[in-house]
């Protein structure tokens, strides 16, 4: 009998605490940068699980387009394994777009440019930093911020000219002897990259 | 008289007990394979203490193993954490350009759930699976189709039970070798080739600190949907106002852009999830070894109590026997 009483007491206590807890919890406030429509749709499906965060809330908001053209360009240059340049104020950036080398000055019109293997140079006053980029994208925003996302980039000083010549010869030979479309495409890419490297080192 | 006889019996009984263990001990000496040094010391009353002692040994081994696993996870975490933090800048340009549209309403949704292959990592896989299931419910409706692409064994095992028909493809053994961008790019290419999509939602655990992991969802729109959203003035920012420098048509560039965005977001997501897995494993193993330590304390107390009680009983018998004889 005592056992039953204890059991009833425990269950009543548990039920009481649960209802107390339900009354006590207030709805979680929406975080800054959260999409309210998404949170709404989420809440319709489930109330127990919190909605997942979205990348917008993890990023600092970008400054709006200024009225007059700023004097400096802010550049972000990111690679998969590190952020090479973050929020650096420079005078000019030359990006190797597929249509040719493109110079970006503050106040440039907003553009999305696909990059081909070539040299990216960052001009700050009198010093120029040059990188050889394999490929990627460059986004030029209206607020004079330029984002360059590349798959691989190396400073020009670290490239060995002998290896470049060897690679070029090797891929040209492969292109000549390629049989399938896939091999031809791979060899062509190799030739393109190595000739661009060559041009970057000599030019 | 009878009492004295009983006392003598008792004494001889205790002597017999004392001799039996010596016989056993000698047997142990003759047959060294017989593991009986404990019985030799305490006699037949040691049965309960032996059970406790076996348990103590196994709990101690568990504690050692979980402590070692925690150290291994901690050392791996240090390596992956730097790479994760370096890769965090990778998806930001895309979000800055294209905005984020998690509430986009499209016909074909693909949910890429990133989970771990190995277990013993706390609750992060269950959280990812719960979020994926809720997303499935949220994006389902008439004329709409939602599919799963699962990375990692743990997610596959949990989702295959009730959502088997929604699973499009599964990938495992992702974390076998250290992750690099090329590997993830190939995987992303694979996924994009095999799956028709209007919007891809990548679900993973973002690594905020060693003890805190936040479930996160990144959305990637297909080029057609992106064009539609930008024209209708949706959340994709002013994509239309951007000039396309590329020579080819806008849709080709957008296609390349989407593929590149997907591989970058996947790379960051896989790294973050790997970090969260290691951090969760560290804290799970830490609490496990602490629990094992507490259990060991309790078992030691029980063991000592039993041992002391048996010694006291023996002493009492001997002394009462002796006093019965004298008195």
Short mmCIF file of C-alpha atoms in Angstrom, two decimals:
data_model
loop_
_atom_site.label_atom_id
_atom_site.label_comp_id
_atom_site.label_asym_id
_atom_site.label_seq_id
_atom_site.Cartn_x
_atom_site.Cartn_y
_atom_site.Cartn_z
CA UNK A 1 0.00 0.00 0.00
CA UNK A 2 2.84 2.31 0.91
CA UNK A 3 4.49 1.42 -2.40
CA UNK A 4 1.35 2.45 -4.30
CA UNK A 5 1.14 5.70 -2.38
CA UNK A 6 4.75 6.52 -3.19
CA UNK A 7 4.13 5.72 -6.85
CA UNK A 8 1.05 7.94 -7.02
CA UNK A 9 2.92 10.77 -5.31
CA UNK A 10 5.83 10.49 -7.74
CA UNK A 11 3.58 10.50 -10.80
CA UNK A 12 1.59 13.47 -9.53
CA UNK A 13 4.79 15.36 -8.78
CA UNK A 14 6.11 14.64 -12.27
CA UNK A 15 2.87 15.73 -13.93
CA UNK A 16 2.77 18.87 -11.83
CA UNK A 17 6.35 19.79 -12.66
CA UNK A 18 5.79 19.21 -16.38
CA UNK A 19 2.75 21.49 -16.47
CA UNK A 20 4.62 24.07 -14.42
CA UNK A 21 7.52 23.88 -16.87
CA UNK A 22 5.19 24.29 -19.87
CA UNK A 23 3.65 27.43 -18.39
CA UNK A 24 7.04 28.82 -17.53
CA UNK A 25 8.70 28.55 -20.99
CA UNK A 26 8.26 31.63 -23.14
CA UNK A 27 8.66 31.43 -26.94
CA UNK A 28 12.29 31.86 -27.94
CA UNK A 29 12.91 35.30 -29.51
CA UNK A 30 13.97 35.38 -33.15
CA UNK A 31 17.68 36.05 -33.52
CA UNK A 32 19.01 38.93 -35.52
CA UNK A 33 19.28 38.00 -39.20
CA UNK A 34 16.84 35.09 -38.93
CA UNK A 35 14.29 34.78 -41.65
CA UNK A 36 10.88 35.21 -39.96
CA UNK A 37 9.01 33.41 -42.72
CA UNK A 38 11.23 30.39 -42.24
CA UNK A 39 10.75 30.40 -38.48
CA UNK A 40 6.98 30.64 -39.03
CA UNK A 41 6.92 27.69 -41.40
CA UNK A 42 9.12 25.72 -39.00
CA UNK A 43 6.89 26.38 -36.01
CA UNK A 44 3.93 25.03 -37.94
CA UNK A 45 5.66 21.68 -38.28
CA UNK A 46 7.13 21.22 -34.84
CA UNK A 47 7.21 23.08 -31.57
CA UNK A 48 9.69 20.92 -29.72
CA UNK A 49 12.75 21.31 -31.88
CA UNK A 50 14.34 24.72 -32.32
CA UNK A 51 14.67 25.92 -35.90
CA UNK A 52 18.17 25.53 -37.26
CA UNK A 53 20.39 28.53 -37.68
CA UNK A 54 20.95 29.88 -41.17
CA UNK A 55 24.16 31.30 -42.59
CA UNK A 56 22.70 34.82 -42.68
CA UNK A 57 22.68 34.93 -38.91
CA UNK A 58 26.29 33.84 -38.72
CA UNK A 59 27.56 36.59 -40.97
CA UNK A 60 28.16 40.24 -40.26
CA UNK A 61 25.84 42.39 -42.40
CA UNK A 62 27.50 44.18 -45.27
CA UNK A 63 27.51 47.98 -45.36
CA UNK A 64 24.99 49.58 -47.73
CA UNK A 65 25.94 51.32 -50.97
CA UNK A 66 27.39 54.72 -50.12
CA UNK A 67 26.11 57.83 -51.88
CA UNK A 68 29.48 58.91 -53.28
CA UNK A 69 32.29 56.78 -54.60
CA UNK A 70 34.63 55.83 -51.76
CA UNK A 71 38.34 56.34 -52.14
CA UNK A 72 39.41 52.83 -51.32
CA UNK A 73 38.28 49.39 -52.34
CA UNK A 74 37.73 46.71 -49.69
CA UNK A 75 38.94 43.34 -50.80
CA UNK A 76 38.26 39.84 -49.45
CA UNK A 77 40.25 37.04 -50.97
CA UNK A 78 39.30 33.56 -49.69
CA UNK A 79 40.61 30.09 -50.40
CA UNK A 80 39.16 26.83 -49.10
CA UNK A 81 41.96 26.42 -46.62
CA UNK A 82 42.34 29.99 -45.47
CA UNK A 83 41.19 33.57 -45.89
CA UNK A 84 44.12 35.17 -47.64
CA UNK A 85 42.94 38.77 -47.43
CA UNK A 86 40.11 39.94 -45.19
CA UNK A 87 38.63 43.42 -45.38
CA UNK A 88 41.78 45.05 -46.66
CA UNK A 89 41.50 48.56 -48.05
CA UNK A 90 43.36 48.83 -51.34
CA UNK A 91 43.48 51.08 -54.36
CA UNK A 92 42.98 48.62 -57.19
CA UNK A 93 42.62 44.92 -57.89
CA UNK A 94 43.32 43.23 -61.22
CA UNK A 95 41.41 39.98 -61.63
CA UNK A 96 41.98 37.45 -64.43
CA UNK A 97 38.42 37.12 -65.74
CA UNK A 98 37.60 34.73 -68.59
CA UNK A 99 37.23 37.75 -70.87
CA UNK A 100 40.68 39.05 -69.93
CA UNK A 101 42.47 40.90 -67.19
CA UNK A 102 40.00 43.20 -65.49
CA UNK A 103 40.90 46.15 -63.32
CA UNK A 104 38.61 46.97 -60.41
CA UNK A 105 38.58 50.45 -58.93
CA UNK A 106 36.36 51.85 -56.18
CA UNK A 107 32.93 52.58 -57.58
CA UNK A 108 33.10 49.82 -60.17
CA UNK A 109 29.71 48.66 -61.38
CA UNK A 110 28.51 45.49 -59.63
CA UNK A 111 29.71 42.46 -61.53
CA UNK A 112 29.96 38.72 -61.26
CA UNK A 113 33.08 37.51 -63.03
CA UNK A 114 34.22 33.97 -63.59
CA UNK A 115 37.98 33.65 -63.33
CA UNK A 116 40.37 31.70 -65.50
CA UNK A 117 43.89 30.65 -64.45
CA UNK A 118 45.93 33.83 -64.24
CA UNK A 119 47.48 36.44 -62.07
CA UNK A 120 45.54 38.36 -59.43
CA UNK A 121 47.32 41.52 -58.35
CA UNK A 122 46.41 43.72 -55.42
CA UNK A 123 47.66 47.31 -55.66
CA UNK A 124 48.03 49.22 -52.43
CA UNK A 125 49.80 52.52 -52.90
CA UNK A 126 53.12 51.48 -54.32
CA UNK A 127 53.22 47.82 -53.37
CA UNK A 128 51.72 45.17 -55.54
CA UNK A 129 51.05 41.64 -54.32
CA UNK A 130 50.64 39.09 -57.07
CA UNK A 131 49.03 35.69 -56.77
CA UNK A 132 48.55 33.01 -59.37
CA UNK A 133 44.91 31.85 -59.14
CA UNK A 134 43.72 28.54 -60.52
CA UNK A 135 40.12 29.62 -61.06
CA UNK A 136 37.11 30.82 -59.16
CA UNK A 137 34.72 33.72 -59.04
CA UNK A 138 34.97 37.41 -58.29
CA UNK A 139 32.00 39.37 -57.02
CA UNK A 140 32.17 43.13 -57.20
CA UNK A 141 29.47 44.75 -55.11
CA UNK A 142 27.99 48.19 -55.39
CA UNK A 143 29.35 49.19 -52.00
CA UNK A 144 32.94 48.88 -53.25
CA UNK A 145 33.54 45.53 -51.67
CA UNK A 146 35.16 42.88 -53.83
CA UNK A 147 35.04 39.21 -52.93
CA UNK A 148 37.36 36.87 -54.75
CA UNK A 149 36.80 33.16 -54.13
CA UNK A 150 39.45 30.91 -55.64
CA UNK A 151 40.09 27.21 -55.44
CA UNK A 152 43.87 27.55 -55.21
CA UNK A 153 46.25 30.47 -55.22
CA UNK A 154 49.97 30.84 -54.70
CA UNK A 155 52.16 33.93 -54.50
CA UNK A 156 54.13 34.25 -57.74
CA UNK A 157 57.48 33.99 -55.99
CA UNK A 158 56.78 30.43 -54.97
CA UNK A 159 56.40 29.07 -58.50
CA UNK A 160 59.31 27.15 -59.99
CA UNK A 161 59.81 28.00 -63.70
CA UNK A 162 61.50 24.67 -64.52
CA UNK A 163 58.56 22.67 -63.26
CA UNK A 164 56.25 24.93 -65.27
CA UNK A 165 58.16 24.18 -68.49
CA UNK A 166 58.20 20.49 -67.73
CA UNK A 167 54.49 20.45 -67.02
CA UNK A 168 53.70 22.37 -70.18
CA UNK A 169 55.70 19.91 -72.31
CA UNK A 170 54.07 16.97 -70.58
CA UNK A 171 50.52 18.18 -71.07
CA UNK A 172 51.12 19.21 -74.68
CA UNK A 173 52.34 15.68 -75.34
CA UNK A 174 49.27 14.24 -73.59
CA UNK A 175 47.00 16.47 -75.63
CA UNK A 176 48.58 15.13 -78.80
CA UNK A 177 48.16 11.50 -77.75
CA UNK A 178 44.74 11.82 -76.12
CA UNK A 179 42.05 9.52 -77.48
CA UNK A 180 38.87 9.97 -75.47
CA UNK A 181 37.06 13.26 -74.92
CA UNK A 182 37.76 13.10 -71.20
CA UNK A 183 41.51 12.73 -71.75
CA UNK A 184 41.46 15.54 -74.28
CA UNK A 185 39.64 17.81 -71.84
CA UNK A 186 42.03 17.01 -69.01
CA UNK A 187 45.06 17.56 -71.19
CA UNK A 188 43.62 20.82 -72.50
CA UNK A 189 43.09 22.08 -68.96
CA UNK A 190 46.66 21.15 -68.10
CA UNK A 191 47.98 23.03 -71.12
CA UNK A 192 45.86 26.09 -70.32
CA UNK A 193 47.01 26.28 -66.73
CA UNK A 194 50.65 25.77 -67.54
CA UNK A 195 50.68 28.31 -70.35
CA UNK A 196 49.02 30.78 -68.03
CA UNK A 197 51.68 30.03 -65.43
CA UNK A 198 54.33 30.56 -68.06
CA UNK A 199 52.82 33.86 -69.10
CA UNK A 200 52.54 34.92 -65.46
CA UNK A 201 56.20 34.20 -64.81
CA UNK A 202 57.49 35.87 -67.92
CA UNK A 203 54.98 38.71 -68.28
CA UNK B 1 27.78 -29.84 27.42
CA UNK B 2 25.96 -29.72 24.16
CA UNK B 3 26.93 -26.11 23.88
CA UNK B 4 30.56 -26.95 24.38
CA UNK B 5 30.28 -29.69 21.80
CA UNK B 6 28.66 -27.25 19.43
CA UNK B 7 31.44 -24.76 20.12
CA UNK B 8 34.06 -27.37 19.42
CA UNK B 9 32.30 -28.30 16.20
CA UNK B 10 32.19 -24.68 15.30
CA UNK B 11 35.90 -24.26 16.05
CA UNK B 12 36.80 -27.34 14.15
CA UNK B 13 34.49 -26.15 11.43
CA UNK B 14 36.33 -22.85 11.25
CA UNK B 15 39.60 -24.74 11.29
CA UNK B 16 38.32 -26.89 8.50
CA UNK B 17 37.44 -23.73 6.68
CA UNK B 18 40.90 -22.39 7.31
CA UNK B 19 42.48 -25.55 6.11
CA UNK B 20 40.32 -25.82 3.01
CA UNK B 21 41.69 -22.64 1.58
CA UNK B 22 45.21 -23.84 2.23
CA UNK B 23 44.38 -26.97 0.30
CA UNK B 24 42.98 -24.80 -2.44
CA UNK B 25 46.05 -22.64 -2.29
CA UNK B 26 48.28 -25.66 -2.64
CA UNK B 27 46.09 -26.78 -5.51
CA UNK B 28 46.61 -23.39 -6.99
CA UNK B 29 50.33 -23.87 -6.65
CA UNK B 30 50.16 -27.27 -8.32
CA UNK B 31 47.88 -26.07 -11.09
CA UNK B 32 48.97 -22.49 -11.70
CA UNK B 33 46.32 -22.13 -14.44
CA UNK B 34 43.64 -22.14 -11.74
CA UNK B 35 43.12 -18.50 -10.81
CA UNK B 36 42.27 -18.76 -7.14
CA UNK B 37 44.51 -16.60 -4.99
CA UNK B 38 41.50 -14.63 -3.78
CA UNK B 39 39.60 -17.67 -2.65
CA UNK B 40 42.72 -18.85 -0.90
CA UNK B 41 42.78 -15.82 1.37
CA UNK B 42 39.15 -15.43 2.29
CA UNK B 43 37.57 -18.79 2.08
CA UNK B 44 34.06 -19.60 0.94
CA UNK B 45 32.64 -16.25 2.12
CA UNK B 46 34.55 -14.53 -0.69
CA UNK B 47 31.95 -15.36 -3.34
CA UNK B 48 30.15 -12.04 -3.05
CA UNK B 49 33.39 -10.06 -2.80
CA UNK B 50 34.71 -11.78 -5.88
CA UNK B 51 31.69 -10.66 -7.87
CA UNK B 52 32.19 -7.11 -6.69
CA UNK B 53 35.88 -7.29 -7.48
CA UNK B 54 35.23 -8.50 -11.05
CA UNK B 55 32.83 -5.63 -11.55
CA UNK B 56 35.38 -3.18 -10.20
CA UNK B 57 38.00 -4.43 -12.61
CA UNK B 58 35.70 -4.06 -15.63
CA UNK B 59 34.55 -0.60 -14.56
CA UNK B 60 38.17 0.47 -14.15
CA UNK B 61 38.94 -0.77 -17.66
CA UNK B 62 35.97 1.14 -19.03
CA UNK B 63 37.23 4.26 -17.32
CA UNK B 64 40.67 3.85 -18.86
CA UNK B 65 39.24 3.27 -22.33
CA UNK B 66 36.92 6.26 -22.23
CA UNK B 67 39.69 8.48 -20.93
CA UNK B 68 41.91 7.38 -23.81
CA UNK B 69 39.11 8.02 -26.32
CA UNK B 70 38.67 11.50 -24.91
CA UNK B 71 42.38 12.25 -25.37
CA UNK B 72 42.31 10.96 -28.94
CA UNK B 73 39.26 13.07 -29.76
CA UNK B 74 40.87 16.13 -28.17
CA UNK B 75 44.04 15.81 -30.23
CA UNK B 76 42.12 15.26 -33.47
CA UNK B 77 39.89 18.22 -32.65
CA UNK B 78 42.82 20.58 -32.36
CA UNK B 79 43.90 19.76 -35.91
CA UNK B 80 40.45 19.98 -37.49
CA UNK B 81 39.46 23.11 -35.62
CA UNK B 82 42.08 25.32 -37.26
CA UNK B 83 41.06 24.11 -40.70
CA UNK B 84 37.40 24.69 -39.96
CA UNK B 85 38.00 28.22 -38.80
CA UNK B 86 40.06 28.94 -41.89
CA UNK B 87 37.30 27.66 -44.12
CA UNK B 88 34.66 29.85 -42.53
CA UNK B 89 35.37 32.71 -44.90
CA UNK B 90 34.55 30.51 -47.89
CA UNK B 91 30.76 30.72 -47.98
CA UNK B 92 30.45 34.34 -46.90
CA UNK B 93 30.95 35.92 -50.34
CA UNK B 94 28.12 33.76 -51.71
CA UNK B 95 25.72 34.73 -48.97
CA UNK B 96 26.71 38.36 -49.42
CA UNK B 97 25.94 38.16 -53.13
CA UNK B 98 22.92 35.94 -53.22
CA UNK B 99 21.36 36.46 -49.83
CA UNK B 100 19.80 33.59 -47.99
CA UNK B 101 16.36 32.20 -48.74
CA UNK B 102 15.60 29.41 -46.29
CA UNK B 103 11.85 29.90 -46.64
CA UNK B 104 11.86 29.54 -50.41
CA UNK B 105 8.94 27.54 -51.74
CA UNK B 106 9.95 25.18 -54.51
CA UNK B 107 8.79 21.91 -55.96
CA UNK B 108 11.87 19.76 -55.65
CA UNK B 109 13.76 19.93 -52.39
CA UNK B 110 16.82 17.92 -51.58
CA UNK B 111 17.93 17.67 -47.96
CA UNK B 112 21.61 16.84 -47.53
CA UNK B 113 22.05 15.59 -43.96
CA UNK B 114 25.62 15.41 -42.72
CA UNK B 115 26.19 12.90 -39.92
CA UNK B 116 29.09 10.91 -38.57
CA UNK B 117 30.16 7.37 -39.33
CA UNK B 118 31.19 6.39 -35.82
CA UNK B 119 29.08 6.52 -32.72
CA UNK B 120 29.71 7.46 -29.11
CA UNK B 121 29.50 11.12 -30.00
CA UNK B 122 26.61 12.34 -27.91
CA UNK B 123 23.39 13.60 -29.47
CA UNK B 124 24.57 15.48 -32.55
CA UNK B 125 23.46 12.85 -35.06
CA UNK B 126 20.00 12.60 -33.54
CA UNK B 127 19.69 16.38 -33.67
CA UNK B 128 20.62 16.47 -37.35
CA UNK B 129 18.17 13.68 -38.12
CA UNK B 130 15.37 15.39 -36.17
CA UNK B 131 15.97 18.65 -38.02
CA UNK B 132 16.02 16.82 -41.37
CA UNK B 133 12.76 15.07 -40.60
CA UNK B 134 11.11 18.34 -39.61
CA UNK B 135 12.41 19.92 -42.83
CA UNK B 136 10.90 17.07 -44.79
CA UNK B 137 7.54 17.74 -43.19
CA UNK B 138 7.91 21.46 -43.75
CA UNK B 139 8.73 21.18 -47.44
CA UNK B 140 6.27 18.47 -48.33
CA UNK B 141 2.97 19.21 -49.89
CA UNK B 142 0.91 18.61 -53.01
CA UNK B 143 3.05 18.44 -56.16
CA UNK B 144 6.15 18.80 -54.08
CA UNK B 145 8.90 16.27 -53.77
CA UNK B 146 11.56 16.06 -51.11
CA UNK B 147 14.53 13.71 -51.16
CA UNK B 148 17.37 12.90 -48.79
CA UNK B 149 21.05 12.65 -49.52
CA UNK B 150 22.74 11.25 -46.44
CA UNK B 151 26.41 11.55 -45.60
CA UNK B 152 27.51 9.23 -42.81
CA UNK B 153 26.41 5.87 -41.47
CA UNK B 154 24.61 7.08 -38.36
CA UNK B 155 22.19 9.23 -40.30
CA UNK B 156 21.53 6.46 -42.78
CA UNK B 157 20.70 3.99 -40.03
CA UNK B 158 18.25 6.36 -38.37
CA UNK B 159 16.55 7.63 -41.51
CA UNK B 160 16.30 4.32 -43.32
CA UNK B 161 13.86 3.07 -40.72
CA UNK B 162 10.95 5.31 -41.61
CA UNK B 163 11.92 7.36 -44.66
CA UNK B 164 13.42 4.70 -46.89
CA UNK B 165 11.56 5.77 -50.00
CA UNK B 166 12.75 9.36 -49.67
CA UNK B 167 16.44 8.51 -49.63
CA UNK B 168 18.09 9.28 -52.95
CA UNK B 169 21.71 8.49 -52.17
CA UNK B 170 23.98 7.78 -49.21
CA UNK B 171 27.69 8.34 -48.79
CA UNK B 172 29.82 6.87 -46.03
CA UNK B 173 33.47 6.73 -44.94
CA UNK B 174 33.81 10.42 -45.46
CA UNK B 175 36.05 11.04 -42.48
CA UNK B 176 38.46 8.22 -43.13
CA UNK B 177 41.11 10.48 -44.62
CA UNK B 178 41.61 14.10 -43.66
CA UNK B 179 39.13 16.13 -45.65
CA UNK B 180 40.34 18.36 -48.43
CA UNK B 181 38.56 20.54 -50.92
CA UNK B 182 39.14 18.32 -53.95
CA UNK B 183 37.44 15.36 -52.30
CA UNK B 184 34.41 17.41 -51.32
CA UNK B 185 34.25 19.00 -54.77
CA UNK B 186 34.09 15.56 -56.37
CA UNK B 187 31.39 14.53 -53.91
CA UNK B 188 29.39 17.69 -54.59
CA UNK B 189 29.69 17.06 -58.31
CA UNK B 190 28.41 13.54 -57.79
CA UNK B 191 25.41 14.74 -55.85
CA UNK B 192 24.53 17.43 -58.35
CA UNK B 193 24.74 14.97 -61.22
CA UNK B 194 22.49 12.36 -59.66
CA UNK B 195 19.84 14.49 -58.07
CA UNK B 196 17.25 16.80 -59.59
CA UNK B 197 16.75 19.80 -57.43
CA UNK B 198 15.25 23.23 -57.19
CA UNK B 199 16.66 23.93 -53.76
CA UNK B 200 19.25 22.06 -51.73
CA UNK B 201 19.26 22.35 -47.97
CA UNK B 202 22.41 21.25 -46.21
CA UNK B 203 21.86 20.29 -42.57
CA UNK B 204 24.88 20.10 -40.29
CA UNK B 205 26.09 20.97 -36.79
CA UNK B 206 28.02 24.19 -36.64
CA UNK B 207 30.92 24.12 -34.24
CA UNK B 208 30.63 27.02 -31.83
CA UNK B 209 32.74 25.73 -28.98
CA UNK B 210 33.90 22.44 -27.55
CA UNK B 211 30.63 22.02 -25.69
CA UNK B 212 28.17 23.87 -27.93
CA UNK B 213 27.05 22.79 -31.40
CA UNK B 214 24.30 24.59 -33.26
CA UNK B 215 22.23 22.78 -35.90
CA UNK B 216 22.45 24.88 -39.03
CA UNK B 217 20.80 24.78 -42.41
CA UNK B 218 22.29 26.33 -45.53
CA UNK B 219 20.13 26.79 -48.63
CA UNK B 220 21.38 26.65 -52.20
CA UNK B 221 19.04 27.44 -55.06
CA UNK B 222 19.28 26.02 -58.52
CA UNK B 223 20.12 28.59 -61.24
CA UNK B 224 16.58 28.63 -62.65
CA UNK B 225 15.01 29.26 -59.25
CA UNK B 226 17.62 31.90 -58.54
CA UNK B 227 16.74 33.77 -61.71
CA UNK B 228 13.04 33.52 -60.93
CA UNK B 229 13.51 34.76 -57.37
CA UNK B 230 15.69 37.67 -58.41
CA UNK B 231 13.20 38.74 -61.06
CA UNK B 232 10.30 38.58 -58.66
CA UNK B 233 12.26 40.65 -56.17
CA UNK B 234 12.60 37.86 -53.64
CA UNK B 235 15.29 37.54 -51.04
CA UNK B 236 18.05 36.88 -53.54
CA UNK B 237 19.22 40.45 -53.35
CA UNK B 238 19.59 42.45 -56.50
CA UNK B 239 21.13 39.74 -58.61
CA UNK B 240 19.76 41.36 -61.73
CA UNK B 241 21.71 44.51 -61.14
CA UNK B 242 24.97 42.60 -61.45
CA UNK B 243 26.68 42.58 -64.80
CA UNK B 244 27.93 39.24 -65.91
CA UNK B 245 31.50 39.24 -67.05
CA UNK B 246 32.10 35.98 -68.71
CA UNK B 247 31.26 36.13 -72.34
CA UNK B 248 28.81 33.28 -72.19
CA UNK B 249 25.16 33.50 -71.35
CA UNK B 250 23.97 34.46 -67.89
CA UNK B 251 22.51 31.04 -67.23
CA UNK B 252 25.82 29.29 -67.84
CA UNK B 253 27.57 31.56 -65.41
CA UNK B 254 24.80 31.05 -62.88
CA UNK B 255 25.16 27.31 -63.33
CA UNK B 256 28.87 27.46 -62.59
CA UNK B 257 28.17 29.78 -59.70
CA UNK B 258 25.66 27.38 -58.16
CA UNK B 259 28.00 24.43 -58.47
CA UNK B 260 30.85 26.38 -56.96
CA UNK B 261 28.66 27.64 -54.15
CA UNK B 262 27.47 24.13 -53.40
CA UNK B 263 30.99 22.72 -53.17
CA UNK B 264 32.17 25.59 -50.96
CA UNK B 265 29.21 25.29 -48.62
CA UNK B 266 29.64 21.51 -48.47
CA UNK B 267 33.31 21.83 -47.65
CA UNK B 268 32.62 24.14 -44.75
CA UNK B 269 29.66 22.03 -43.59
CA UNK B 270 31.61 18.77 -43.59
CA UNK B 271 34.46 20.35 -41.65
CA UNK B 272 32.13 21.95 -39.11
CA UNK B 273 30.28 18.69 -38.60
CA UNK B 274 33.55 16.81 -38.16
CA UNK B 275 34.61 19.30 -35.51
CA UNK B 276 31.28 19.05 -33.73
CA UNK B 277 31.52 15.26 -33.80
CA UNK B 278 34.94 15.31 -32.16
CA UNK B 279 33.86 17.86 -29.56
CA UNK B 280 30.73 15.89 -28.73
CA UNK B 281 32.75 12.71 -28.44
CA UNK B 282 35.16 14.45 -26.08
CA UNK B 283 32.41 15.56 -23.73
CA UNK B 284 30.57 12.23 -23.97
CA UNK B 285 33.72 10.29 -23.10
CA UNK B 286 34.54 12.75 -20.34
CA UNK B 287 31.18 12.30 -18.62
CA UNK B 288 31.45 8.56 -19.18
CA UNK B 289 34.80 8.30 -17.39
CA UNK B 290 33.49 10.50 -14.60
CA UNK B 291 30.49 8.21 -14.16
CA UNK B 292 32.78 5.21 -14.21
CA UNK B 293 34.86 6.83 -11.47
CA UNK B 294 31.78 7.41 -9.32
CA UNK B 295 30.63 3.86 -9.89
CA UNK B 296 34.07 2.62 -8.89
CA UNK B 297 33.86 4.56 -5.62
CA UNK B 298 30.51 3.06 -4.79
CA UNK B 299 31.69 -0.44 -5.64
CA UNK B 300 34.80 0.01 -3.47
CA UNK B 301 32.65 0.95 -0.53
CA UNK B 302 30.43 -2.09 -1.05
CA UNK B 303 33.47 -4.31 -1.43
CA UNK B 304 35.09 -3.07 1.76
CA UNK B 305 31.86 -3.37 3.69
CA UNK B 306 31.36 -6.97 2.56
CA UNK B 307 34.94 -7.85 3.28
CA UNK B 308 34.93 -6.33 6.73
CA UNK B 309 31.61 -7.99 7.54
CA UNK B 310 32.93 -11.40 6.61
CA UNK B 311 36.07 -10.89 8.70
CA UNK B 312 33.99 -9.76 11.67
CA UNK B 313 31.74 -12.81 11.36
CA UNK B 314 34.71 -15.16 11.32
CA UNK B 315 36.29 -13.46 14.29
CA UNK B 316 33.02 -13.56 16.21
CA UNK B 317 32.67 -17.27 15.58
CA UNK B 318 36.20 -18.03 16.65
CA UNK B 319 35.99 -15.90 19.76
CA UNK B 320 32.59 -17.19 20.82
CA UNK B 321 33.83 -20.73 20.24
CA UNK B 322 36.89 -20.06 22.34
CA UNK B 323 34.93 -18.39 25.13
CA UNK B 324 32.38 -21.21 25.08
CA UNK B 325 35.19 -23.70 25.59
CA UNK B 326 36.72 -21.77 28.48
CA UNK B 327 33.62 -20.80 30.14
#
